[in-house]
Short mmCIF file of C-alpha atoms in Angstrom, two decimals:
data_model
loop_
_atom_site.label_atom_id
_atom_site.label_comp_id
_atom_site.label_asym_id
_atom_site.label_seq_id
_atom_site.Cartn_x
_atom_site.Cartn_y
_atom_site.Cartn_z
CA UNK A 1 62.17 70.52 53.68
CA UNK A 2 63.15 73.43 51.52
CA UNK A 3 67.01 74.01 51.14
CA UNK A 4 67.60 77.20 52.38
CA UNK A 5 70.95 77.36 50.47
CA UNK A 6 68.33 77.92 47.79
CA UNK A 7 65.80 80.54 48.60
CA UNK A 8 68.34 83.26 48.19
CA UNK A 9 68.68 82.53 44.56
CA UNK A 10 64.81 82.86 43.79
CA UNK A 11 63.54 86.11 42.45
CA UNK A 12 60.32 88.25 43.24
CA UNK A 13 58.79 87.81 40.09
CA UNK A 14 59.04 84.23 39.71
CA UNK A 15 54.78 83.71 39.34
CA UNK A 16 54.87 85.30 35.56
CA UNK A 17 57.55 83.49 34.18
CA UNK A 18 58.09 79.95 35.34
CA UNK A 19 56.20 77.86 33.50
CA UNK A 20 55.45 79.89 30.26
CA UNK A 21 58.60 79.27 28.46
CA UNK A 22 58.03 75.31 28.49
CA UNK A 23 54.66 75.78 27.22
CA UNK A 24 55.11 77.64 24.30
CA UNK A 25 57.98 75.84 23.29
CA UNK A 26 56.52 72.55 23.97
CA UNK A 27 52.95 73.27 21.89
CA UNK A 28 55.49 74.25 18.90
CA UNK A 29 57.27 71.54 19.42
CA UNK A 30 54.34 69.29 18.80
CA UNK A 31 53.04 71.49 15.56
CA UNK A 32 55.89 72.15 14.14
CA UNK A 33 58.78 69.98 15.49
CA UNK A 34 60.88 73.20 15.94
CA UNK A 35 60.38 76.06 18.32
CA UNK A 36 60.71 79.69 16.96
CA UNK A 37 62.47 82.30 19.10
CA UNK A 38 59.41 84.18 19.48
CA UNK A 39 58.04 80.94 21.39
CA UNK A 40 61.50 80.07 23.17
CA UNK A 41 62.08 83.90 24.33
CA UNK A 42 58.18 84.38 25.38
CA UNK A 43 58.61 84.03 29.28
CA UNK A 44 56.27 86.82 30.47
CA UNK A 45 52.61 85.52 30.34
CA UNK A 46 51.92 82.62 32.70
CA UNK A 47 49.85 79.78 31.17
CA UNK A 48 48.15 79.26 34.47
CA UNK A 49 44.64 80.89 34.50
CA UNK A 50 43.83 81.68 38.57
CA UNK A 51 40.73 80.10 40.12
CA UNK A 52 38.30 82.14 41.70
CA UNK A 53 37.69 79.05 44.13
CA UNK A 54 41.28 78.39 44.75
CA UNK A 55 42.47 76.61 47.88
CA UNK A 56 43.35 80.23 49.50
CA UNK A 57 39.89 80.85 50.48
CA UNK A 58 40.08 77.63 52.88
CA UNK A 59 41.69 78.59 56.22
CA UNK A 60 43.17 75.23 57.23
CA UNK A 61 45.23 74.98 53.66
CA UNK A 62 46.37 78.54 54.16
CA UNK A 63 47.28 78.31 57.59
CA UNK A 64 49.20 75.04 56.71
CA UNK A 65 51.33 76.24 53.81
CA UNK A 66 51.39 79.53 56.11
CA UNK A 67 53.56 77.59 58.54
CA UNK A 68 55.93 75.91 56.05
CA UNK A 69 56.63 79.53 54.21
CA UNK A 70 57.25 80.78 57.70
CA UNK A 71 61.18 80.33 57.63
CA UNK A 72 61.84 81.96 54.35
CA UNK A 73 62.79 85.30 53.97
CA UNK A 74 60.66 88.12 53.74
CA UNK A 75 62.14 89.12 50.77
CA UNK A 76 61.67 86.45 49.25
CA UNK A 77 58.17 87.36 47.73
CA UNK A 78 56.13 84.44 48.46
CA UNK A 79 52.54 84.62 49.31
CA UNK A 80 50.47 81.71 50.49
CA UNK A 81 47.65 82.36 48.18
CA UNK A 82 49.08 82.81 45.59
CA UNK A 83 51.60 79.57 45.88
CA UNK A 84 47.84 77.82 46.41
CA UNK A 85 46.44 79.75 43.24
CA UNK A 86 49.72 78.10 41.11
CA UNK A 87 49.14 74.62 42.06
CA UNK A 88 45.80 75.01 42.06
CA UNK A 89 46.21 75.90 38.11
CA UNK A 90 48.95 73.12 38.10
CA UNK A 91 46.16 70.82 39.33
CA UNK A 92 43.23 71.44 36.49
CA UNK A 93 45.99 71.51 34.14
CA UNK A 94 47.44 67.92 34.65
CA UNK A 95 43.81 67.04 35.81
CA UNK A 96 45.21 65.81 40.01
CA UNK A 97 43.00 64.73 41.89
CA UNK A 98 43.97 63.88 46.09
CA UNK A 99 41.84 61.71 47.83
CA UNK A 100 42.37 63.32 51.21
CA UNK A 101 43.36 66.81 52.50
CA UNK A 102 45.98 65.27 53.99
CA UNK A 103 47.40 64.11 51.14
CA UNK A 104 46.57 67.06 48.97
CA UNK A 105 48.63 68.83 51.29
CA UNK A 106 51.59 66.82 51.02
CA UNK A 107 51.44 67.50 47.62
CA UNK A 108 51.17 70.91 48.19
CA UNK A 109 54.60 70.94 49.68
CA UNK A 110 56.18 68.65 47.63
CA UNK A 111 55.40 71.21 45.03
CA UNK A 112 56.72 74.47 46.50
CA UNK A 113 59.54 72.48 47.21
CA UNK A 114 60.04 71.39 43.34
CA UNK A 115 59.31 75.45 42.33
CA UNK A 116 61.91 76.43 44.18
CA UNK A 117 64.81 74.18 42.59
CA UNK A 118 62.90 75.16 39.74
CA UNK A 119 63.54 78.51 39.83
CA UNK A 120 66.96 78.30 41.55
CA UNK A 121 68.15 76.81 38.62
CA UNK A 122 66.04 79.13 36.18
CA UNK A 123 67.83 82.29 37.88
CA UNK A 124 71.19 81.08 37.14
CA UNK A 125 73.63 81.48 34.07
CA UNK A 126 72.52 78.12 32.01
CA UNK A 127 72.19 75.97 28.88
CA UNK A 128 68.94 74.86 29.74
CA UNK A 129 65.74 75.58 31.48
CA UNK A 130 63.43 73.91 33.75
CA UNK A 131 59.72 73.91 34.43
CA UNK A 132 56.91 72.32 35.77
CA UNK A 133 54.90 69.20 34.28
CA UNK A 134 52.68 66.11 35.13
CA UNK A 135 55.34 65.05 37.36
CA UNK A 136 55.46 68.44 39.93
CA UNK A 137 54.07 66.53 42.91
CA UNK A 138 56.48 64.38 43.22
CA UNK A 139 59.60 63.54 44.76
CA UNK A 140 63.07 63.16 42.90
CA UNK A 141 62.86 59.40 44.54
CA UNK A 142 58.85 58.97 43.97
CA UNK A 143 59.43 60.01 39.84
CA UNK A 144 62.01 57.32 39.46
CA UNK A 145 59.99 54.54 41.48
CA UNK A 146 57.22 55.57 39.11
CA UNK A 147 59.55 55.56 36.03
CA UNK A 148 61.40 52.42 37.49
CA UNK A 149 64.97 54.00 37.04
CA UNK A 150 67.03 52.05 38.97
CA UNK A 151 70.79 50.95 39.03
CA UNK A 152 70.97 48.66 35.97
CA UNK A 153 69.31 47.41 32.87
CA UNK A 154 68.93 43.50 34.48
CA UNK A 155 70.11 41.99 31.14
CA UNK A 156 73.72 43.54 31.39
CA UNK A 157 74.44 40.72 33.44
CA UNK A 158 73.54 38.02 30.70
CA UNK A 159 76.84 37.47 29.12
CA UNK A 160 75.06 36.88 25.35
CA UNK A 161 74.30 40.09 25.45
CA UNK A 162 77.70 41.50 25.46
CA UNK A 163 78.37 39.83 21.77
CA UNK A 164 77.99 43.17 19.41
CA UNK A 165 77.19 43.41 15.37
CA UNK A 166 79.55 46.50 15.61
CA UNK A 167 79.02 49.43 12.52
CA UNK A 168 82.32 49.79 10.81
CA UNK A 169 83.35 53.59 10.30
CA UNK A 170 81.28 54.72 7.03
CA UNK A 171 84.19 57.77 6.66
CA UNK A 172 86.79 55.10 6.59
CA UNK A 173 85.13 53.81 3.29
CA UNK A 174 82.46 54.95 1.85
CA UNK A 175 79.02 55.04 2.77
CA UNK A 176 78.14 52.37 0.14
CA UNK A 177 80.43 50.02 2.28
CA UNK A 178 77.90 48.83 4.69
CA UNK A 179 78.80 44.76 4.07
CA UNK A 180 78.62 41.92 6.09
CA UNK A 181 81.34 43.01 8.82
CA UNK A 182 78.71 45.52 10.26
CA UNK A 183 76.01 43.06 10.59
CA UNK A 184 76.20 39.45 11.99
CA UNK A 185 76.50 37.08 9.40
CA UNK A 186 74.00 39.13 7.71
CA UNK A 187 74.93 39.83 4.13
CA UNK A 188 71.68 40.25 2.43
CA UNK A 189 70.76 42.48 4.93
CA UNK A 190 73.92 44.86 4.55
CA UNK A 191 72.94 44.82 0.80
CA UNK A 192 69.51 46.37 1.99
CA UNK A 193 71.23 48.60 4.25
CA UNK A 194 73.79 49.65 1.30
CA UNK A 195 71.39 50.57 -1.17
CA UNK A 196 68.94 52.52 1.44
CA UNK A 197 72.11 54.35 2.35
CA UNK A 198 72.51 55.53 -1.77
CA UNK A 199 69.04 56.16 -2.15
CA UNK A 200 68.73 58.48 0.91
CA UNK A 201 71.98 60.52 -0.56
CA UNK A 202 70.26 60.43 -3.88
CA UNK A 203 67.29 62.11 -2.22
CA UNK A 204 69.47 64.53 -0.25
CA UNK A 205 67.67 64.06 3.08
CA UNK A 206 69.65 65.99 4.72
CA UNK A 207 72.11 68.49 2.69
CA UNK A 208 74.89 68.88 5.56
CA UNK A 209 74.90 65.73 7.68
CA UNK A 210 78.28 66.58 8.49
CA UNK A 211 76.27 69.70 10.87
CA UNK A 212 72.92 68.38 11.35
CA UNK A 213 70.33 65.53 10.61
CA UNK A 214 66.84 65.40 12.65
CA UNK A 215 64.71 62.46 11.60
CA UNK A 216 61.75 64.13 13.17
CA UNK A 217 61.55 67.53 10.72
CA UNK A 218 61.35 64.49 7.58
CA UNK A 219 57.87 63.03 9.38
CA UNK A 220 59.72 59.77 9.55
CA UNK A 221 59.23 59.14 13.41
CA UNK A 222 56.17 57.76 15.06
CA UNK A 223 54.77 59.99 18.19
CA UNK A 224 55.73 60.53 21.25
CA UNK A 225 54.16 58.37 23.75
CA UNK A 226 53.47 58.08 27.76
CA UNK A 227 55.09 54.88 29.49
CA UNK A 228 53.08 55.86 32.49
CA UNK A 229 53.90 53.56 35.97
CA UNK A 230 55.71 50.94 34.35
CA UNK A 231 59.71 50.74 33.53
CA UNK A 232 59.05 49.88 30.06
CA UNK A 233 61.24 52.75 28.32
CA UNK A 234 63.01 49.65 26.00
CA UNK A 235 60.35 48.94 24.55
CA UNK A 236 59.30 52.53 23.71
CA UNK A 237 63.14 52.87 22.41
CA UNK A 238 62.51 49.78 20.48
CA UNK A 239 59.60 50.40 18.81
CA UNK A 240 60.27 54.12 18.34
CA UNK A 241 63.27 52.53 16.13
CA UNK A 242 61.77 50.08 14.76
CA UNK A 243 58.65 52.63 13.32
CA UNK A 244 61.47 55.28 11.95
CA UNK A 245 63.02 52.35 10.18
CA UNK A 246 60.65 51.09 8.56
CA UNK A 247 58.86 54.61 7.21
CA UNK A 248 62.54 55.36 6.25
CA UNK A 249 62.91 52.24 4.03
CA UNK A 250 59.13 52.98 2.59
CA UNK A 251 60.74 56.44 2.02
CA UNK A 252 63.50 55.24 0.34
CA UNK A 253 61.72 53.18 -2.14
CA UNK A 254 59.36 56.09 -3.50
CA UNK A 255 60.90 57.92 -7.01
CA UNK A 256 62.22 61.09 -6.63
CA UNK A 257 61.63 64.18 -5.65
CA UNK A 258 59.44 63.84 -2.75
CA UNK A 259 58.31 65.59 0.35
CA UNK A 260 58.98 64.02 3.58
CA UNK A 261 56.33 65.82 5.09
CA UNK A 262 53.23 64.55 6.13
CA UNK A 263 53.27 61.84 4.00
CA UNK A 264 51.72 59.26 6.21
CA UNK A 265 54.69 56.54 6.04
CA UNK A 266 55.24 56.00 9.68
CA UNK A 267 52.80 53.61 11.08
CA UNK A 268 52.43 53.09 15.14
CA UNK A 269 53.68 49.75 16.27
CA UNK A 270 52.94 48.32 19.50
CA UNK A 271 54.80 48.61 22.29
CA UNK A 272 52.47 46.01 24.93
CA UNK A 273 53.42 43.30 22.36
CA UNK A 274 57.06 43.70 23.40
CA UNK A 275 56.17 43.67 27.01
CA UNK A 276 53.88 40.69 26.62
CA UNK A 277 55.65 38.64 24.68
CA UNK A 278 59.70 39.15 24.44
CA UNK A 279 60.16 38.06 28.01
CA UNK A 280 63.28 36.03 27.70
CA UNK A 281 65.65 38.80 28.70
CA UNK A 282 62.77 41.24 28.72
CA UNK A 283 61.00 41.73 32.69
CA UNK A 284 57.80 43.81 31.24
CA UNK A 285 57.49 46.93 33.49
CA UNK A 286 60.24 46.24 35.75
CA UNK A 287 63.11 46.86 32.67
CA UNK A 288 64.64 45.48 29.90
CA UNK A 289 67.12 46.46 27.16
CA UNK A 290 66.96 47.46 23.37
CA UNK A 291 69.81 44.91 22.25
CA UNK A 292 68.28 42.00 23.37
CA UNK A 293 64.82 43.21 22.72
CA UNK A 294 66.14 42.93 19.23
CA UNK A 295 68.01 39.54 19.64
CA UNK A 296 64.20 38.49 20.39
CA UNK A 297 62.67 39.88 17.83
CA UNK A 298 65.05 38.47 15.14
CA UNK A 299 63.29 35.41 15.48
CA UNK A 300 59.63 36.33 15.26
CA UNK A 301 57.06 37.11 12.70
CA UNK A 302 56.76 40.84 12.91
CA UNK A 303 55.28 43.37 15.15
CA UNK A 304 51.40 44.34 15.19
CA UNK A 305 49.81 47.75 15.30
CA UNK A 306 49.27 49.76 18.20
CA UNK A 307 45.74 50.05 17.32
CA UNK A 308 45.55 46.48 17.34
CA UNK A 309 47.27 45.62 20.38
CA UNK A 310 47.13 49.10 22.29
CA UNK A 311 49.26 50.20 25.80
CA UNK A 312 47.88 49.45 29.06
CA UNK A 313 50.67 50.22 31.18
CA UNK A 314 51.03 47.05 32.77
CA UNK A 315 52.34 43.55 31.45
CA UNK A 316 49.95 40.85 30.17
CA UNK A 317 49.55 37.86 28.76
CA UNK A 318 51.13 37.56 24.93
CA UNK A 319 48.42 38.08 22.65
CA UNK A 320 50.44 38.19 19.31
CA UNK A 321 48.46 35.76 17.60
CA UNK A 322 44.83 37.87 17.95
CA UNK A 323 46.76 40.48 15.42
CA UNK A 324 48.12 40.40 12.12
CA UNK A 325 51.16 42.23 11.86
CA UNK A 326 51.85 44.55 9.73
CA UNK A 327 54.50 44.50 6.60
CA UNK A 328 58.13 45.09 7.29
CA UNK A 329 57.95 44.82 10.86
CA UNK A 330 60.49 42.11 11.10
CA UNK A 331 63.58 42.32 12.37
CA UNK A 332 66.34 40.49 10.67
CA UNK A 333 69.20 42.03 12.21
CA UNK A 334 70.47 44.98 14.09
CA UNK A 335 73.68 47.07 13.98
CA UNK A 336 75.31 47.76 17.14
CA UNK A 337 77.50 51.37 17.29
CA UNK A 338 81.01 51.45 19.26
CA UNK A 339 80.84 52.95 22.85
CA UNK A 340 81.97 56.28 24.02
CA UNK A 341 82.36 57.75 20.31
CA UNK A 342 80.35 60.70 19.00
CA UNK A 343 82.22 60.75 15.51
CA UNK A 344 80.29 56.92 14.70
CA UNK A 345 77.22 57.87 16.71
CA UNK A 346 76.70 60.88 14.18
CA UNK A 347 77.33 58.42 11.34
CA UNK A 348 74.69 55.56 12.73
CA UNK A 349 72.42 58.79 12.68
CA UNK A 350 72.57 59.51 8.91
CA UNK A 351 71.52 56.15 8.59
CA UNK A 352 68.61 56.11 11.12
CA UNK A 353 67.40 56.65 14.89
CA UNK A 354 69.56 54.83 17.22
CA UNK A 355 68.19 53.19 20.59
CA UNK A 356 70.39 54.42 23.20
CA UNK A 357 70.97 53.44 27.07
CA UNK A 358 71.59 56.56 29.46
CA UNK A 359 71.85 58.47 33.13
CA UNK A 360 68.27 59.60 33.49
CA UNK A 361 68.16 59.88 37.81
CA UNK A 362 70.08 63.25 38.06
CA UNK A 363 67.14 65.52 39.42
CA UNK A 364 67.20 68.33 36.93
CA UNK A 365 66.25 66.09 34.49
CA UNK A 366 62.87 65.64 35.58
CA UNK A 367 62.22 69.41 35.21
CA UNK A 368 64.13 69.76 32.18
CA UNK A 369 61.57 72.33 29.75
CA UNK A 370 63.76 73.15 26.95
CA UNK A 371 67.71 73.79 25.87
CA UNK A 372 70.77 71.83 25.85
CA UNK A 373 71.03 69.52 28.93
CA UNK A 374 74.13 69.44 30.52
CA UNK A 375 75.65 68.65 34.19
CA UNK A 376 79.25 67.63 35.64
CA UNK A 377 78.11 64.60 37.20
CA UNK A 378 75.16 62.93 34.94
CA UNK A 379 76.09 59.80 33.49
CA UNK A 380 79.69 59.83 35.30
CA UNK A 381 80.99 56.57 36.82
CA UNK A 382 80.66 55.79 39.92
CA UNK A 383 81.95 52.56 40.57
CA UNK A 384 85.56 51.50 40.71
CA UNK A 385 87.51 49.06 38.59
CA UNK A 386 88.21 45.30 39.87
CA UNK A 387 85.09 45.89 42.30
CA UNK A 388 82.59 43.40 42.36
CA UNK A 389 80.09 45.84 41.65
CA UNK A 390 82.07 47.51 38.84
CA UNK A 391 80.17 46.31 35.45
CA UNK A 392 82.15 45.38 32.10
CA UNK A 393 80.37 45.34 28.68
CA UNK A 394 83.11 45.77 26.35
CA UNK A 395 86.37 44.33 25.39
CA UNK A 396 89.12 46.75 26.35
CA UNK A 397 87.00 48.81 28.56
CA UNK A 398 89.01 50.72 30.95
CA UNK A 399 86.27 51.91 33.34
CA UNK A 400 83.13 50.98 35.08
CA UNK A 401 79.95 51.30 32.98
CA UNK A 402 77.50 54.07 34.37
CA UNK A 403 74.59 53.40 36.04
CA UNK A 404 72.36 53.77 32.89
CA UNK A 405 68.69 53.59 33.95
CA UNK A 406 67.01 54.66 31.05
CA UNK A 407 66.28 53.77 27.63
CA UNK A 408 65.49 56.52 24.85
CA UNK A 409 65.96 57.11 20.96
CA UNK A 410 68.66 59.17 19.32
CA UNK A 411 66.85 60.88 16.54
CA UNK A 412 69.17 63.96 15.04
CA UNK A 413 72.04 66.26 16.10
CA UNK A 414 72.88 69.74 15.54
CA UNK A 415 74.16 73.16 16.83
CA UNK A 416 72.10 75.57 17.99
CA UNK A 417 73.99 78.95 17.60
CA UNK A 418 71.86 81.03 18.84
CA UNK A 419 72.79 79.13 22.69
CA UNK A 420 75.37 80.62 25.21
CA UNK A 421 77.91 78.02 26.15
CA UNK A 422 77.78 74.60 24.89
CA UNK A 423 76.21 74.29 21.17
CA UNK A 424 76.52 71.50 20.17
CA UNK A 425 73.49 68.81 21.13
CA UNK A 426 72.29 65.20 19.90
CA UNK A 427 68.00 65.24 20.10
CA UNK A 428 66.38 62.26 21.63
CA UNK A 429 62.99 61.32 21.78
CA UNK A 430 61.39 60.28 25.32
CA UNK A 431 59.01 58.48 26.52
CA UNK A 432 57.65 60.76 29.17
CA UNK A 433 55.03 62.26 27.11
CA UNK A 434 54.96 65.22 25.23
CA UNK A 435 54.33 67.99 28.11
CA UNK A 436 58.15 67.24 29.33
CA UNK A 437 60.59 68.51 27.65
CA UNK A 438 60.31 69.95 24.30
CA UNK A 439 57.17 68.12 23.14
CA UNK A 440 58.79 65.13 24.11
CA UNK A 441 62.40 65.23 22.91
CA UNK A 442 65.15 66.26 25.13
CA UNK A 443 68.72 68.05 23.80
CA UNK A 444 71.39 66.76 25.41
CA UNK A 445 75.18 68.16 24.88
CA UNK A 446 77.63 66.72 22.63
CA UNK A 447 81.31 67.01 22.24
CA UNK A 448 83.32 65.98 19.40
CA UNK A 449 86.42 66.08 20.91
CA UNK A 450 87.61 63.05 23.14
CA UNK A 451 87.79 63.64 26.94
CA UNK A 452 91.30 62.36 28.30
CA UNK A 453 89.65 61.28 31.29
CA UNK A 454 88.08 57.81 30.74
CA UNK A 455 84.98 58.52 33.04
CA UNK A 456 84.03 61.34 30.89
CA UNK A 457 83.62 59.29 27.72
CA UNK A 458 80.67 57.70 28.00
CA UNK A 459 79.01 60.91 26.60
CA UNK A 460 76.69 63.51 28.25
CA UNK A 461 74.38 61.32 30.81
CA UNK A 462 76.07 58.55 29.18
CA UNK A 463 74.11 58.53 25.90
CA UNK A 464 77.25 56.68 24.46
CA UNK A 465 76.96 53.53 26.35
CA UNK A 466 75.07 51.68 24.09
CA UNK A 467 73.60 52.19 20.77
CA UNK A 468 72.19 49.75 18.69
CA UNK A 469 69.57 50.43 15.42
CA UNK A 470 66.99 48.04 14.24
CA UNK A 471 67.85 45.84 10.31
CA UNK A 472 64.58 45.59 8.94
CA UNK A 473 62.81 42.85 6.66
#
């Protein structure tokens, strides 16, 4: 059922604008890894082309969608044709296909009811926009069964996974200071990490990290992919680190001066083998986290290609020995970044993509098209202190961790002055595919200033619970 609390909010014109602002952005976003303001600001011309044998030329689905329109408001502008003619559009766009009537009408419904939060929210004063995608027939409940966001990561419970390789401050140094107390008895591998870190300032990858690095405008970051039906967003985080790390250490290697653009260094690693075969902490498609994901893959022989050992959205058997893998690809350690602190999150980030644990179940965020997300409540605790389902990862910690659900990849962060409100954002990359968001990365808000309430530390949708980046061999 609608929320009438809503309808009053919607305007008349809603049909030209509510879905063209996500698709130019997003088709930037996957040229150009930037979206111009003539693509962000273009919200008049709908990217829906009208069928001539749309659904309103069949009685029954008129009459149907008739009867659930009938307790709006007059005013409110809807026509039953024309809702049929938009998800009609919706339909050949995202290629849906219903088995029944009966169920294409439920979709139907579940729709209309989606386009009307949708453009609630995109009538209001905000940061950030919503708009429709692959996921429009679906319920806030039926997206995160098919995403498997639940409560917890399973592994938070294993207690070896709450023993951290924690990054000491690079400010409180220098950034050439990257020895063995940042890495677990890993001092070869901080000497790697120390001389990347001088060859990427000799390079000046980014002249003012101190405002903005984005991994993605270097070419350094593998694509975005599609996790489909099955909960395996760690090992998309994983792998999405694992691939920037390694083109970043081929990058640093090269003479100078180069361009980072299109230079072909990233190469796509596969996620299945992580699903197939790290399954001591790891439960395939039903979750698993980054940490121990890497824990696991300190001990192997490298990762293969996904070429070689493609995605099929389900778990199989481990086929790691039909595949050579590739050079680099081994982990030998990985650096873990203190909780609930932007100021060292920012400094992991001039170093390389971070995997990061977060909120992803507030229903906005399944909508979100483009801007800085934000919301009072998203990544929050719930849970009290000293109850048996209050969950402690940290020494010290002084509040229940969130109910991350979600892993994703920190890639940049940046202001965006041009925004009303908040400014300030970290970009992450998704695993949703790239017609969500802005071609597949999300903005999420950022505050450098510490919150003197404890439950607001953990960062916007809780994007500070856990960070960790890959040490590569």
């Amino acid at each position: 059922m609608i929320s009438k609390a809503l309808l009053p909010l919607l305007s008349a014109s809603y049909a030209s604008a509510y879905f063209a602002e996500a698709n130019n952005a997003h088709l930037e976003f996957v040229a150009t890894g930037t979206t111009s303001e003539s693509a962000a600001s273009s919200s008049d011309t709908t990217v829906f082309t009208v069928d001539s044998n749309s659904l309103k030329h069949h009685p029954s689905h008129l009459k149907a969608l008739e009867d659930a329109l009938a307790v709006q408001p007059p005013s409110l502008g809807f026509s039953a044709p024309h809702i049929l003619d938009l998800f009609e559009a919706w339909m050949k766009k995202f290629e849906k296909e219903y088995e029944t009537v009966e169920e294409k009408m439920e979709r139907l419904l579940i729709f209309l009811e989606n386009h009307v939060m949708i453009e609630s929210h995109n009538a209001q004063k905000s940061t950030y926009t919503l708009g429709h995608n692959e996921y429009s027939d679906l319920t806030t409940d039926e997206f995160h069964k098919l995403m498997k966001i639940g409560d917890y990561f399973p592994e938070i419970l294993i207690e070896e996974n709450k023993q951290f390789n924690f990054m000491e401050s690079l400010s409180s140094t220098t950034a050439a200071a990257a020895d063995s107390s940042m890495l677990r008895g890993a001092a070869e591998a901080a000497a790697v990490e120390r001389r990347r870190l001088e060859l990427a300032a000799s390079k000046s990858l980014f002249p003012d990290p101190d405002c903005e690095v984005d991994w993605g405008m270097k070419g350094l970051l593998g694509p975005v992919r599609n996790q489909g039906p099955c909960g395996a967003c760690w090992a998309f985080s994983t792998i999405g680190a694992i691939e920037a790390a390694i083109a970043i250490e081929k990058f640093s290697t090269f003479p100078s001066p180069l361009d980072p653009s299109n230079m072909g260094l990233v190469t796509p690693l596969s996620e299945q083998e992580l699903i197939d075969c790290d399954t001591n902490y790891e439960h395939g498609c039903q979750g698993g986290l980054m940490i121990s994901t890497f824990n696991e893959e300190e001990h192997r022989n490298g990762l293969c290609t996904e070429a070689d050992y493609p995605y099929i959205e389900n778990q199989g058997t481990c086929a790691s020995s039909a595949c050579t893998p590739i050079s680099g690809s081994i982990v030998k350690s990985h650096v873990d970044v203190h909780p609930r602190q932007t100021k060292l999150l920012k400094e992991a980030l001039q170093v390389k993509p971070v995997t990061a644990a977060m909120v992803a179940s507030d229903p906005m965020f399944q909508f979100y098209s483009k801007g800085i997300f934000q919301s009072p409540t998203c990544g929050v605790p719930t849970r009290e202190m000293g109850k048996p389902d209050c969950q402690i990862m940290y020494e010290n910690q002084d509040t229940c961790l969130p109910d991350i659900n979600h892993g994703v990849l920190v890639v940049g962060y940046g202001t965006d002055k041009k925004a009303e409100g908040v400014q300030d954002f970290f970009k992450v990359k998704n695993s949703w595919g790239d017609s969500w968001g802005e071609g597949g990365f999300f903005r999420l808000a950022r505050s450098d200033t510490d919150n003197p309430d404890p439950k607001k530390t953990w960062g916007e949708c809780a994007i500070l619970s856990m960070l960790s980046y890959p040490v590569m061999g």
